[in-house]
């Protein structure tokens, strides 16, 4: 398929999650998100109030993470995080499922954990992070089933901190393992236009990346190159 620069930007959750980032570095990343008109930023929970105020009126949504990055906090703690995040101005939530529970076969507990977060989100978008590099195919399928049964909106590959990142094989498996009402987000290793397009072609509707400027810069350069050579400029890739 082909995608315009704007279409790709509309799939990007610009990740601003590294623990060492200073406020000035966060500001620089927020500027990137606004400049490239991405769908949202995904920020550290403690940054939400500042980011929500700074991005007000820009059209860039504010998301955050829950139970991040390991997924092993209690359900009650995840619910408390959700409520605080929404009060602070977040509108989307990327939660990490309890990976150890999933690998232990405690699927009912995994589903209940997700369901509690979905209930606390009160209609806001919930994406469930699997950390697919830790899972085999059967575990990914079971995670998809638990996520869909719990009422979440997205299945998501990775935190970006677990090693391995997203693979096309895992994305295709996730897309095939949920119904049409559940979307797929790829994160971890999406750092080029070629990779972003491949993930979209595999069935993703959202991309988590900190390489926004690189991806969309490549897209723009291709479009400008077509225009400069006199080719028909459909600004799609």
XYZ file of C-alpha atoms in Angstrom:
237
model
C 0.000 0.000 0.000
C 0.951 3.635 -0.293
C 0.709 6.220 2.484
C 1.016 9.985 2.480
C 3.200 11.758 5.004
C 0.062 12.913 6.809
C -1.336 9.372 6.898
C 1.850 8.034 8.469
C 2.000 10.898 10.981
C -1.573 10.126 12.003
C -0.466 6.643 13.115
C 2.459 7.763 15.285
C 2.550 7.848 19.071
C 5.816 9.730 19.589
C 7.548 8.021 22.522
C 9.126 10.229 25.201
C 9.735 7.582 27.851
C 13.459 7.238 28.523
C 14.041 7.634 32.274
C 17.096 9.870 31.877
C 15.361 12.610 29.867
C 15.640 16.103 31.329
C 12.848 18.661 31.045
C 14.685 20.445 28.239
C 15.053 17.148 26.379
C 11.348 16.443 26.866
C 10.613 19.910 25.462
C 12.703 19.140 22.376
C 10.754 15.919 21.789
C 7.435 17.727 22.220
C 8.569 20.188 19.559
C 9.229 17.244 17.221
C 5.738 15.892 17.814
C 4.116 19.241 17.074
C 6.329 19.967 14.073
C 5.465 16.672 12.396
C 1.794 16.704 13.446
C 1.779 13.207 14.937
C -1.305 11.661 16.488
C 0.005 11.664 20.048
C 2.922 11.626 22.426
C 3.396 8.828 24.945
C 5.070 10.287 28.009
C 6.183 9.280 31.488
C 3.333 9.522 34.027
C 5.055 12.255 36.040
C 5.294 14.418 32.907
C 1.579 14.361 32.079
C 0.460 17.614 33.754
C 3.278 19.613 32.151
C 2.858 17.988 28.731
C -0.932 18.361 28.703
C -0.606 22.087 29.358
C 2.215 22.569 26.875
C 0.433 20.724 24.057
C -2.999 22.269 24.629
C -4.377 23.508 21.324
C -1.736 21.785 19.171
C -3.894 18.837 18.123
C -1.378 16.352 19.537
C -2.989 14.000 22.056
C -1.354 12.991 25.334
C -0.869 9.322 26.186
C 1.017 7.578 28.955
C 2.037 4.177 30.256
C 0.592 2.024 33.032
C 2.474 -0.700 34.916
C 5.502 0.196 32.845
C 7.807 -1.392 31.823
C 7.436 -4.792 33.513
C 3.669 -5.190 34.040
C 4.171 -6.690 37.490
C 2.604 -3.985 39.637
C -0.637 -5.014 41.335
C -3.964 -4.502 39.619
C -4.887 -1.973 42.297
C -1.721 -0.012 41.560
C -2.461 -0.030 37.825
C -5.988 1.224 38.468
C -4.625 4.022 40.669
C -2.162 4.957 37.923
C -4.997 5.122 35.408
C -7.098 7.412 37.561
C -4.183 9.744 38.254
C -3.149 9.808 34.598
C -6.629 10.774 33.455
C -6.914 13.428 36.163
C -3.580 14.862 35.012
C -4.685 15.110 31.373
C -3.824 11.870 29.573
C -6.379 10.586 27.067
C -4.799 7.266 26.019
C -3.234 4.550 28.163
C -0.664 1.908 27.207
C -0.632 -0.767 29.932
C 1.765 -3.674 30.286
C 0.044 -6.974 30.979
C 1.430 -9.220 33.696
C 3.928 -11.166 31.609
C 4.784 -13.674 34.320
C 1.124 -14.498 34.868
C 0.637 -15.034 31.149
C 3.660 -17.325 30.891
C 2.414 -19.230 33.948
C -0.895 -19.942 32.223
C -2.908 -17.653 34.514
C -5.000 -16.326 31.631
C -8.029 -15.530 33.781
C -5.884 -13.366 36.057
C -4.340 -11.608 33.062
C -7.779 -10.878 31.662
C -9.045 -9.605 35.020
C -6.024 -7.289 35.342
C -6.695 -5.804 31.908
C -10.428 -5.590 32.526
C -9.851 -3.551 35.701
C -7.711 -1.065 33.785
C -10.307 -0.812 31.006
C -13.028 -0.144 33.584
C -10.948 2.556 35.288
C -10.190 4.119 31.893
C -13.909 4.859 31.564
C -14.037 4.892 27.790
C -10.526 6.174 27.113
C -8.373 4.166 24.719
C -6.457 1.301 26.331
C -3.585 -0.427 24.546
C -2.191 -3.621 26.061
C 1.554 -4.226 25.737
C 2.654 -7.870 25.508
C 6.478 -7.631 25.281
C 6.408 -10.126 22.444
C 10.167 -10.780 22.549
C 9.522 -12.679 25.799
C 6.654 -14.750 24.379
C 6.170 -17.676 22.025
C 3.400 -17.794 19.417
C 0.927 -19.582 21.685
C 1.455 -17.030 24.444
C 0.913 -14.162 22.000
C -2.363 -15.696 20.839
C -3.508 -16.192 24.442
C -2.581 -12.594 25.256
C -4.649 -11.438 22.296
C -7.641 -13.431 23.484
C -7.385 -12.098 27.031
C -7.029 -8.521 25.782
C -10.030 -8.736 23.495
C -12.172 -10.447 26.135
C -11.266 -7.708 28.634
C -12.517 -4.993 26.272
C -9.256 -3.198 25.464
C -8.868 -1.269 22.217
C -5.395 -2.304 21.040
C -2.903 -5.109 21.292
C 0.669 -3.775 21.276
C 3.957 -5.551 20.709
C 6.541 -4.051 23.027
C 7.620 -1.478 25.584
C 10.794 -0.679 23.672
C 12.764 -1.550 26.800
C 12.541 -5.359 26.756
C 14.929 -6.099 23.916
C 13.996 -7.611 20.581
C 11.262 -5.171 19.666
C 8.472 -5.769 17.187
C 8.663 -8.271 14.338
C 6.447 -8.494 11.291
C 5.720 -12.114 12.118
C 4.400 -11.159 15.574
C 2.351 -8.283 14.184
C 0.719 -10.537 11.598
C -0.028 -13.120 14.281
C -1.582 -10.468 16.534
C -3.689 -9.092 13.687
C -4.949 -12.597 12.900
C -5.682 -13.353 16.566
C -8.083 -10.491 17.341
C -11.328 -9.364 15.782
C -11.784 -6.295 13.570
C -12.715 -4.056 16.513
C -9.288 -4.506 18.147
C -6.399 -2.604 16.589
C -2.680 -3.421 16.555
C 0.164 -1.139 17.630
C 3.802 -1.860 16.815
C 6.602 -0.440 18.916
C 10.224 -1.286 19.463
C 12.591 -0.959 16.518
C 10.333 1.095 14.244
C 13.040 3.537 13.229
C 12.821 3.957 9.434
C 10.214 4.727 6.815
C 10.647 1.283 5.284
C 10.024 -0.380 8.637
C 7.043 1.840 9.430
C 5.399 1.087 6.093
C 6.039 -2.636 6.542
C 4.327 -2.538 9.938
C 1.329 -0.692 8.514
C 1.101 -3.184 5.667
C 1.173 -6.014 8.227
C -1.955 -4.643 9.887
C -0.893 -1.984 12.386
C -2.918 1.191 12.754
C -0.596 2.805 15.295
C 3.193 2.999 15.588
C 5.155 3.728 18.750
C 8.507 5.308 17.960
C 11.000 7.919 19.053
C 12.308 8.135 15.461
C 9.457 10.303 14.204
C 11.678 12.923 12.588
C 13.645 10.251 10.749
C 10.582 8.390 9.477
C 8.603 11.422 8.374
C 11.736 13.204 7.170
C 12.389 10.288 4.815
C 8.789 10.428 3.630
C 9.004 14.153 2.927
C 12.336 13.839 1.137
C 10.893 11.197 -1.184
C 7.896 13.396 -1.954
C 10.071 16.440 -2.569
C 12.393 14.388 -4.761
C 9.486 13.256 -6.908
C 8.270 16.812 -7.259
C 11.740 18.112 -8.139
C 12.176 15.558 -10.907
C 8.861 16.459 -12.454
C 7.194 13.206 -11.505
C 3.579 13.218 -10.464
C 3.669 14.257 -6.796
C 1.086 12.179 -4.979
C 3.140 12.499 -1.735
C 2.663 8.797 -1.003
C 5.161 6.052 -0.244
